[in-house]
Structure formats: C-alpha cells, structure tokens
C-alpha cells in the first residue's frame, strides 16, 4: 500500500477559497478512493502575500519529498502548491526526481508536461471567465443596476437585484460629513466625532458580523490615493461610475493594486433618484479636497508612488509592538528619511481615539531592543527565572486552557468598561473624579490579568520535557543563536519566526520628540519553557505521521 500526505492552503485571494477543513476532507476522499495510506498532513493558513519561501507547511512538505518519506502528495487542486506555472513545473520535476507522485481530484499528474498543460489551460481559461463576468456586470450597469456591495447611504431594494434605495438615516450622516468637510473640519476629527457618538460605520451596516462596530477612520471619508471615500462617491449626486479602475495583482509581492482604466472603458449612468448631496455642496467639497491635496502633495495633488518592496523582507517587529497608552496595536504609519519604517499607535493614527501620536523608527527600536534583550536573557537571574517558569508551566499545563479562556473574557469586559468610562468623562460636565477612580481600578485589574496571561503563554502548547541541566543549555544556545541572527540577518524568515516566538509583545511608551525610546519587552514564557525558538528541521526523524503544522493564519 502506498503512503500519502495531504497538503492544504488557504489564502484570501483565491477564487475558490475552500476552507482548509474542506480541502483536507476532499483530499482524504481522494486518498481513500485510490487506496492510499495517509500518514500526515501539511497546512498553510498563510497570508496571501507570502511567497513559497515563507510558507512553513510547504517547506516541510518539500523536505519530506526530498527525503522520500512518502509516495504520494494529495492536494485539492495543484494550484494549492503554487499558482505560478513556472514554479509548479519546477516543483513537479523535484517530485519526479524523488519518485513522489502528485495527485488531485482529477487524478495523478504523471509528467511535468501533464502539469504544464493543465496550468496552461488555467491561465487561458481563467481570464476568459473573468471577461465573461465583467461583461455581465457592464450590462447590468448600463441598465441602471449596480453589481456588488452597496455604498453607505443606500439599501438594496427587496426583490430587485442590483437596485438601490436611499437609506434615510445614513443619508443624513452623508450630508453631515459633506457639510462639516466643506466647513473646513479635518477628516480625522469628523471620524473621531462619529465614533464617539456611536454612529454605525459603513462596515458595520453591511456586514452582519460587524454589527454594532462603530469605529470610523479618515480613510472611509476621503479614501486613499484614488479618493474612493464618501467625499468622492459619485453615487451621491446620482451617477453610477463603472469600470473606472481595475484591480491587478503585482506578481512580485502578490498584492492587489488599483489601476485607472482608459476613458473609453468607463461607463457612466445617471440615476437622479439616488442623489443625496445637492450639486452645490458637492462642488464645494471637491474644491476643498483638491486644495488640500495640492497643499499636501504639491501641484499634482497626488502622493509620490514609491517602489513596492516585496513582502518577504517584512520587519521582525511588525505585529509585535503595542501602544503604551491604549494597549492597542501599532502599525507602520510612515517611513524615516532613510526609508526605515516607522510605527505609530493605530488608534491614534487612524481613528483619533488615542493621544499617543508619536511615531518610532522600527530599525532603531530593533537594534536597541536586541541589545537589551541580550542582557536581560543571558543574566543568571533570567536563567533562574526561566527555569522556574518552566517548572510552573509543567505543573499548570493541564488546567491552563480553561483559565486562559476565562481571563481573556474578563479582559474583554474590562476593556469595554474602560472605553465606556473614558467616553463618559469626555462628554459630561460632572466632576470626573469618581469615574477616574473606577477607571484606575479596572486598569489595575486588567494589568494583573495581562501579566497572568503572559505567564500562561499562548494556550495549550505541548512542552518538551527534558531535565534541569539540559534545559539551561538549550535555553542559552537558543538565545545566543537568536541574538547573532538578529545582528547578522534580521530579516531572514527564521529570525523573524524565532524573534516572535520569544517576544510576546513590546509595549512602547510615549516620549517627547528626540528623546530616547522607552519600551518594555514582554517575553513569551512558553518560549522559555523549552520550545525551540527556530523552526525545526525534521528531515532526520520519520515522525511525519503524528505531525500537522498550522501557520498562525493571522489574516486567514
Ligand atoms: Zn494608543
């Protein structure tokens, strides 16, 4: 009986985004039908931006192929391995060289030629399909119907697909945004006001799962480079503008980009009954917008386009930084003069709900932090501490899952409470003393919960058992390896994985301009408890049958 492994990948930009469970189920059926003995599965719940090199499950699969640990690889469709015909053909040659078969629901791909014919068919057929869909949409627009989602201010008309009616409540908000914008208010303050008043945001009215979410940001008002926000939506003056832009995929970064279509492809249809904004108000708003763009970006009114850097040299600190004021995430907000990314609090930068507006050079922070972490981790006290945490961890391993969930719920409750109180203080004339006291209490409790959560680590990871002297050896060697890697090759994938395994988060505190950065790194205690920091190379052991790798799948 032949042995087989399954491979599944989910990424949001795939046309048929079958869930990973669905893919695996299908693979198992194929394996059963072909009388294969399934000994393992590999999964990448990867971000769509990652290339083959950054997909852990894929790399492990490839190692298995090279070591000839199984006879067949089963996938739902070969494009799960790669969507690029050149890559898939090279891959098939590697399979062939090692005598491993590639199978999907259509059967075995016997030769590299088979697979290139199949992928050729894909590259020819898919654009044709897209073209058909596009023509259908153009047709609908020409008849005054609008394919796709509906804009803020409108509802779909029941029983008439593609038709819209004005939603009176949302229309009032649209008018208010235009009026305030023309009066000279900044989009950030308009957005912050709407959030504070609890006005449902565009996303929350369209998606059931986001109901009640009321965070507005400035981008939904003016949009980005293409001005696709509320201020620029021609539907508010009763015109449907269709086919103005199209989305293309950058083959280097796998990121989607917008391009403006040539004029002759634009379709404009008038629907006066959908007008919300009077012409005069609209014209004034457009004037304000172009004046602001010119004063911001120079005579063209457009930001300079920078070269897009491929995503696989993502910064090790990305996703690690937290705001010291609101405890929210920090995001890359701008870049330093030398091109290094700068991080700022996402709430402050995007929504105006946090006052921590200063940004931090991520390269400077990383260099400083790796020195500090080195001192911190290699001191005898730290080793002792790690050992203690490791013992504690093993003791608590069994009951920690439920405690983790309970703490997390409580933390959520406290966060909501604190937000509620902050709004109350901002909007009432009463003396805030009592409210402030209550906030302090909540904050204190939340802090202790967070400390406990950090100690518990990520949940139910298994701990590799080994004895005392071995533990400190392993610990020291892993830490030294990480420090060296951070200095010599900070952007390599392994370094990033190891760094994030070790560092739970870094809380960045507000400091005045040009002062040294202040921050507190929090270590992931489960990383101190004997888990390998660097991704393992399992080529020697044949333990593949018990093994399934799940990428953390942050963006599904
Ligand atoms: Zn903040």
XYZ file of C-alpha atoms and ligand atoms in Angstrom:
557
model
C 0.000 0.000 0.000
C 1.334 3.411 -0.951
C 1.752 6.132 1.679
C 0.453 9.639 1.161
C 0.487 13.084 2.756
C -2.112 15.806 2.271
C -1.378 19.464 1.609
C -3.882 22.288 2.001
C -3.529 26.033 1.783
C -5.942 28.845 2.348
C -5.400 32.347 1.143
C -7.962 35.068 0.850
C -7.243 35.980 -2.762
C -8.055 32.574 -4.192
C -11.060 32.380 -6.447
C -12.418 29.285 -4.835
C -11.465 29.746 -1.249
C -12.471 26.390 0.137
C -11.676 26.246 3.823
C -8.747 24.186 4.961
C -11.018 21.617 6.583
C -12.955 21.317 3.342
C -9.763 20.810 1.354
C -8.453 18.174 3.731
C -11.774 16.332 3.677
C -11.660 16.221 -0.089
C -8.037 15.081 -0.074
C -8.899 12.255 2.305
C -11.675 11.104 -0.007
C -9.274 11.088 -2.946
C -6.770 9.116 -0.876
C -9.439 6.601 0.153
C -10.621 6.147 -3.419
C -7.060 5.433 -4.514
C -6.375 3.122 -1.583
C -3.620 5.274 -0.083
C -2.392 5.173 3.492
C -2.452 8.782 4.779
C 0.478 9.344 7.146
C 0.493 13.098 7.553
C -0.866 16.455 6.563
C 0.643 19.880 5.935
C -1.293 23.086 6.189
C -0.581 26.737 5.411
C -3.200 29.193 6.524
C -0.875 31.733 5.041
C -1.322 35.373 4.273
C -1.830 35.788 0.581
C 1.278 37.964 0.390
C 3.692 35.210 1.345
C 5.704 33.560 -1.353
C 6.559 29.849 -1.376
C 9.736 30.525 0.595
C 7.833 31.882 3.568
C 5.267 29.088 3.815
C 6.263 26.751 6.575
C 3.971 23.844 5.711
C 5.126 23.994 2.122
C 8.791 23.941 3.116
C 8.239 20.924 5.329
C 6.353 19.165 2.560
C 9.249 19.803 0.217
C 11.727 18.423 2.747
C 9.592 15.294 3.007
C 9.644 14.936 -0.781
C 13.422 15.336 -0.879
C 13.818 12.641 1.767
C 11.297 10.415 0.029
C 9.283 9.955 3.201
C 6.057 9.150 1.321
C 4.906 8.045 -2.124
C 2.103 10.459 -2.968
C 1.148 14.070 -2.243
C -2.598 14.713 -2.401
C -3.956 18.235 -2.908
C -7.414 19.546 -3.738
C -6.046 21.166 -6.871
C -2.437 21.582 -7.918
C -2.737 25.371 -7.746
C -2.664 24.980 -3.937
C 1.069 24.337 -4.256
C 1.638 27.368 -6.425
C -0.376 29.480 -8.805
C 2.639 30.296 -10.894
C 3.045 27.907 -13.867
C 6.844 28.141 -13.807
C 7.064 27.263 -10.112
C 4.615 24.420 -10.378
C 6.542 22.851 -13.216
C 9.852 23.068 -11.390
C 8.131 21.545 -8.377
C 6.809 18.660 -10.430
C 10.350 17.942 -11.592
C 11.505 17.771 -7.964
C 8.644 15.363 -7.239
C 9.544 13.253 -10.243
C 13.232 13.156 -9.329
C 12.348 11.768 -5.902
C 9.737 9.354 -7.186
C 6.864 11.107 -5.422
C 3.519 11.326 -7.214
C 1.286 14.390 -7.261
C -2.440 13.727 -7.183
C -5.565 15.877 -7.038
C -9.241 15.092 -7.511
C -8.748 14.760 -11.244
C -6.123 12.058 -10.785
C -2.359 11.672 -10.986
C -0.205 14.108 -12.918
C 2.235 11.679 -14.459
C 4.770 14.016 -16.022
C 5.889 17.593 -15.863
C 4.279 18.091 -19.259
C 0.883 16.996 -17.919
C 1.011 19.629 -15.270
C 2.176 22.373 -17.565
C -0.690 21.628 -19.949
C -3.117 21.777 -17.038
C -1.725 25.068 -15.764
C -1.646 26.470 -19.279
C -5.340 25.652 -19.540
C -5.833 27.506 -16.263
C -4.007 30.614 -17.413
C -6.016 30.716 -20.638
C -9.391 29.770 -19.246
C -9.467 31.930 -16.121
C -9.085 35.334 -17.824
C -11.848 34.282 -20.238
C -14.137 33.515 -17.334
C -13.280 36.847 -15.737
C -14.026 38.592 -19.027
C -17.458 36.940 -19.171
C -18.279 38.063 -15.633
C -17.095 41.570 -16.451
C -19.320 41.798 -19.497
C -22.281 40.670 -17.424
C -21.567 43.453 -14.929
C -21.212 46.108 -17.643
C -24.564 45.065 -18.985
C -26.187 45.389 -15.564
C -24.753 48.882 -15.078
C -25.939 50.028 -18.481
C -29.420 49.086 -17.272
C -29.020 51.116 -14.090
C -28.254 48.237 -11.751
C -25.159 48.107 -9.538
C -23.303 44.809 -9.069
C -21.529 44.129 -5.813
C -21.774 45.753 -2.429
C -23.792 48.886 -1.786
C -22.454 52.235 -0.663
C -23.125 53.935 2.663
C -26.443 55.741 2.420
C -28.226 53.074 0.375
C -30.080 49.832 0.866
C -30.756 47.125 -1.703
C -34.337 47.141 -2.975
C -36.049 43.941 -1.939
C -36.822 41.633 -4.824
C -34.882 43.691 -7.372
C -31.249 42.565 -7.507
C -28.783 45.382 -8.152
C -31.278 48.162 -7.447
C -30.779 50.645 -4.611
C -32.934 52.880 -2.473
C -31.793 55.703 -0.201
C -31.488 54.842 3.494
C -32.768 57.994 5.196
C -30.730 57.653 8.392
C -27.459 57.025 6.634
C -28.202 59.752 4.095
C -28.343 62.245 6.988
C -24.854 61.169 8.057
C -23.561 61.514 4.483
C -24.913 65.067 4.334
C -23.415 65.874 7.696
C -19.982 64.609 6.581
C -20.097 66.744 3.421
C -21.215 69.822 5.367
C -18.516 69.505 8.026
C -15.880 68.780 5.411
C -16.793 71.907 3.439
C -16.753 73.909 6.677
C -13.057 73.053 6.940
C -13.015 70.317 9.566
C -10.349 67.649 9.156
C -11.414 64.136 8.204
C -9.765 62.764 11.320
C -11.849 64.928 13.648
C -15.042 64.171 11.703
C -14.311 60.443 12.013
C -13.433 60.705 15.717
C -16.727 62.521 16.400
C -18.795 59.901 14.594
C -17.053 57.178 16.552
C -17.596 58.962 19.846
C -21.295 59.430 19.141
C -21.672 55.751 18.319
C -22.883 56.282 14.746
C -22.764 52.886 12.961
C -19.872 52.853 10.484
C -20.160 51.757 6.829
C -18.648 48.339 7.534
C -20.993 47.600 10.402
C -24.126 48.247 8.374
C -23.071 45.982 5.536
C -21.671 43.019 7.404
C -23.800 41.196 9.914
C -20.764 40.012 11.864
C -19.622 43.575 12.419
C -22.985 44.876 13.633
C -22.540 47.395 16.392
C -18.985 48.204 15.410
C -18.743 51.942 15.249
C -15.153 52.893 14.576
C -14.820 55.330 11.736
C -11.499 56.340 10.245
C -10.448 59.166 7.999
C -9.896 56.818 5.082
C -13.563 55.965 4.723
C -14.264 59.672 4.288
C -11.677 60.699 1.682
C -10.276 57.348 0.577
C -6.622 56.875 -0.291
C -4.761 57.682 -3.465
C -7.846 57.213 -5.641
C -10.238 59.204 -3.497
C -12.765 56.431 -3.276
C -14.127 57.549 0.091
C -17.500 59.099 0.829
C -16.475 62.561 -0.402
C -15.573 61.147 -3.819
C -18.513 58.792 -4.410
C -20.431 59.997 -7.478
C -23.470 57.966 -6.492
C -24.280 60.754 -4.010
C -25.031 63.053 -6.949
C -26.968 60.316 -8.718
C -24.306 58.985 -11.094
C -23.021 55.453 -11.373
C -19.373 55.449 -12.472
C -18.348 51.981 -13.520
C -15.137 50.448 -14.848
C -13.122 53.474 -13.826
C -10.444 51.345 -12.208
C -9.484 47.708 -12.212
C -7.559 45.581 -9.779
C -4.412 43.800 -10.849
C -2.050 41.550 -8.973
C 1.571 42.594 -8.559
C 3.422 39.357 -9.460
C 6.349 40.217 -7.189
C 4.511 40.966 -3.985
C 1.213 39.173 -4.686
C -0.505 42.358 -3.550
C -3.529 43.764 -5.296
C -3.194 47.169 -6.881
C -5.655 49.565 -8.461
C -5.119 50.956 -11.946
C -7.153 53.580 -13.737
C -8.790 52.274 -16.913
C -8.664 54.183 -20.226
C -11.570 56.630 -20.626
C -13.307 54.639 -23.366
C -13.925 51.791 -20.953
C -15.648 53.974 -18.342
C -19.402 53.601 -18.102
C -21.416 56.463 -16.592
C -25.138 56.102 -15.977
C -27.371 58.808 -14.462
C -29.788 57.831 -11.680
C -31.145 61.173 -10.345
C -33.425 59.413 -7.826
C -30.306 58.233 -5.933
C -28.959 61.739 -5.322
C -28.267 62.567 -1.654
C -25.912 65.568 -1.888
C -27.004 68.833 -3.592
C -24.800 69.767 -6.540
C -23.541 72.983 -4.949
C -22.394 71.229 -1.767
C -20.724 68.508 -3.836
C -18.811 71.028 -5.966
C -17.553 72.855 -2.899
C -16.430 69.585 -1.300
C -14.458 68.629 -4.427
C -12.784 72.041 -4.370
C -11.783 71.617 -0.724
C -10.448 68.178 -1.500
C -8.224 69.225 -4.400
C -6.983 72.278 -2.491
C -5.998 70.046 0.420
C -4.331 67.527 -1.887
C -2.263 70.254 -3.546
C -1.112 71.733 -0.246
C -0.212 68.239 0.973
C 1.427 66.642 -2.080
C 2.382 69.536 -4.365
C 0.917 70.689 -7.693
C -0.138 67.230 -8.911
C -2.174 66.636 -5.765
C -1.036 63.010 -5.766
C 1.393 61.330 -3.388
C 4.619 60.174 -4.975
C 4.451 56.481 -5.745
C 7.212 54.522 -4.120
C 8.522 51.202 -5.336
C 6.710 48.361 -3.634
C 9.163 46.257 -1.685
C 8.402 42.519 -1.811
C 6.776 41.400 1.388
C 9.139 38.622 2.303
C 11.528 41.019 3.978
C 8.924 42.029 6.470
C 10.257 43.700 9.605
C 10.806 41.460 12.655
C 8.966 43.998 14.805
C 5.848 44.016 12.612
C 2.895 42.884 14.693
C 4.921 42.888 17.905
C 4.565 46.499 19.052
C 1.780 47.659 21.349
C 0.806 51.205 22.323
C 1.815 52.159 25.866
C -1.233 54.404 26.269
C -4.189 52.417 24.929
C -2.555 48.975 24.748
C -3.721 48.684 21.128
C -1.684 47.554 18.156
C 0.852 49.764 16.456
C 1.078 49.900 12.699
C 3.551 51.177 10.163
C 2.446 54.760 9.667
C 5.221 56.372 7.651
C 8.907 55.962 6.898
C 12.044 57.692 8.119
C 14.211 59.688 5.717
C 16.435 56.643 5.142
C 13.400 54.537 4.234
C 13.132 52.647 7.517
C 9.529 52.004 8.584
C 8.078 53.995 11.480
C 5.400 52.578 13.732
C 2.622 54.530 15.446
C -0.432 53.638 17.520
C -3.164 52.507 15.112
C -5.943 54.086 17.175
C -4.136 57.408 17.301
C -3.108 57.381 13.658
C -6.288 56.070 12.087
C -9.163 56.841 14.369
C -8.072 59.623 16.699
C -9.180 57.671 19.749
C -5.759 57.642 21.438
C -3.444 60.561 22.143
C -0.192 58.668 21.564
C 0.629 60.258 18.199
C 4.424 59.983 18.181
C 5.964 57.521 15.718
C 9.035 55.309 16.221
C 11.792 54.227 13.843
C 11.481 50.437 13.833
C 15.095 49.769 12.865
C 16.428 51.886 15.733
C 13.997 50.210 18.107
C 15.009 46.740 16.937
C 18.712 47.385 17.346
C 18.235 48.832 20.811
C 15.842 46.094 21.826
C 18.120 43.257 20.730
C 20.922 44.651 22.925
C 18.581 44.962 25.869
C 17.081 41.538 25.325
C 20.540 40.009 25.210
C 21.462 41.468 28.605
C 18.091 40.554 30.001
C 18.035 36.966 28.798
C 21.618 35.942 29.499
C 21.799 37.148 33.100
C 21.881 34.394 35.752
C 18.678 35.812 37.170
C 16.890 35.410 33.859
C 18.021 31.817 33.514
C 16.848 31.068 37.027
C 13.564 32.756 36.217
C 13.153 30.769 33.012
C 13.763 27.552 34.905
C 11.174 28.489 37.493
C 8.647 29.418 34.827
C 9.309 26.163 33.061
C 8.589 24.124 36.200
C 5.479 26.137 36.938
C 4.336 25.676 33.386
C 4.628 21.930 33.526
C 2.648 21.871 36.748
C -0.118 24.015 35.339
C -0.162 22.560 31.901
C -3.351 20.641 32.431
C -5.696 23.284 33.760
C -4.346 26.288 31.970
C -6.548 26.061 28.896
C -9.732 26.906 30.748
C -8.087 29.579 32.877
C -6.731 31.229 29.763
C -10.182 31.497 28.207
C -11.709 32.834 31.408
C -9.051 35.530 31.784
C -9.401 36.545 28.204
C -13.157 37.051 28.605
C -12.646 39.146 31.733
C -10.051 41.265 29.966
C -12.541 41.973 27.188
C -15.172 43.088 29.702
C -12.703 45.411 31.417
C -11.529 46.955 28.161
C -15.105 47.784 27.161
C -15.776 49.234 30.590
C -12.700 51.461 30.429
C -13.675 52.734 26.994
C -17.205 53.453 28.162
C -15.923 55.415 31.148
C -13.474 57.404 29.039
C -16.275 58.495 26.725
C -18.398 59.399 29.724
C -15.647 61.625 31.083
C -15.092 63.340 27.760
C -18.787 64.066 27.282
C -20.106 65.058 30.681
C -19.784 68.117 32.874
C -19.841 66.150 36.063
C -16.702 66.004 38.133
C -14.742 63.115 36.696
C -13.081 62.079 39.986
C -15.310 59.134 40.637
C -15.182 57.906 37.046
C -11.397 58.254 37.071
C -11.172 56.191 40.218
C -13.236 53.451 38.616
C -11.034 53.539 35.508
C -7.970 53.097 37.677
C -9.493 50.066 39.356
C -10.390 48.496 36.011
C -6.953 49.274 34.640
C -5.240 47.688 37.598
C -7.280 44.519 37.283
C -6.659 44.378 33.561
C -2.943 44.756 34.104
C -2.800 41.865 36.525
C -4.842 39.734 34.144
C -2.442 40.553 31.359
C 0.533 39.623 33.475
C -1.100 36.301 34.237
C -1.952 35.698 30.594
C 1.647 36.352 29.620
C 2.747 33.753 32.114
C 0.258 31.248 30.751
C 1.552 31.668 27.231
C -0.475 31.046 24.118
C -2.776 28.279 25.332
C -2.279 24.552 25.081
C 1.173 24.160 23.549
C 2.881 20.966 24.448
C 6.036 21.274 26.439
C 9.066 19.229 25.569
C 10.205 17.548 28.721
C 13.880 17.480 29.489
C 15.849 17.645 32.687
C 17.432 20.540 34.519
C 20.983 20.909 33.162
C 19.825 20.244 29.611
C 17.191 22.910 29.964
C 19.594 25.723 30.704
C 21.979 24.552 27.948
C 19.213 24.561 25.420
C 17.946 27.898 26.650
C 21.363 29.556 26.395
C 22.154 28.193 22.976
C 18.765 29.230 21.553
C 19.064 32.756 22.953
C 22.639 33.176 21.664
C 21.586 31.941 18.271
C 18.757 34.455 18.160
C 20.968 37.378 19.197
C 23.504 36.524 16.489
C 20.783 36.133 13.889
C 19.243 39.489 14.820
C 22.604 41.165 14.255
C 23.694 39.390 11.103
C 20.450 38.606 9.303
C 17.481 40.289 10.987
C 15.125 39.956 8.017
C 15.539 36.242 7.360
C 12.354 34.248 7.850
C 13.853 32.015 10.554
C 14.999 35.049 12.528
C 11.552 36.572 12.367
C 9.888 33.347 13.463
C 12.352 32.900 16.332
C 12.009 36.509 17.441
C 8.243 36.330 17.511
C 8.345 33.018 19.338
C 10.372 34.647 22.070
C 8.851 38.135 22.255
C 5.192 38.227 23.136
C 4.969 41.969 22.592
C 6.888 45.209 23.121
C 4.923 47.982 24.773
C 6.111 51.373 23.517
C 5.626 54.321 25.887
C 5.099 57.900 24.764
C 8.204 60.112 24.940
C 8.814 63.698 23.776
C 10.412 64.209 20.369
C 14.116 63.363 20.010
C 14.229 61.592 23.365
C 15.492 58.015 23.671
C 12.745 55.457 23.121
C 11.117 53.917 26.152
C 9.598 50.492 25.904
C 9.005 47.291 27.840
C 9.579 43.943 26.138
C 7.406 41.044 27.320
C 8.778 37.593 26.787
C 6.637 34.669 25.854
C 7.041 32.371 28.802
C 6.211 29.245 26.857
C 9.172 30.036 24.628
C 11.326 29.978 27.751
C 9.924 26.603 28.623
C 11.883 24.538 26.223
C 10.145 25.105 22.949
C 12.619 25.592 20.138
C 12.739 29.187 19.047
C 13.823 28.465 15.492
C 11.662 26.390 13.160
C 12.743 22.791 13.413
C 14.315 20.842 10.613
C 12.719 17.425 10.882
C 14.435 15.730 7.990
C 16.087 13.016 10.075
C 13.225 11.707 12.178
C 10.403 9.984 10.424
C 7.686 11.247 12.714
C 5.672 12.700 9.961
C 2.550 10.694 10.731
C 1.861 12.485 14.001
C 2.546 15.874 12.604
C 0.359 18.668 11.329
C 1.655 22.186 11.073
C -0.673 25.135 11.288
C 0.579 28.571 10.476
C -0.973 31.089 12.837
C -3.151 32.279 9.968
C -3.479 35.833 11.251
C -5.219 37.072 8.197
C -6.974 33.828 7.336
Zn -2.665 54.173 21.580
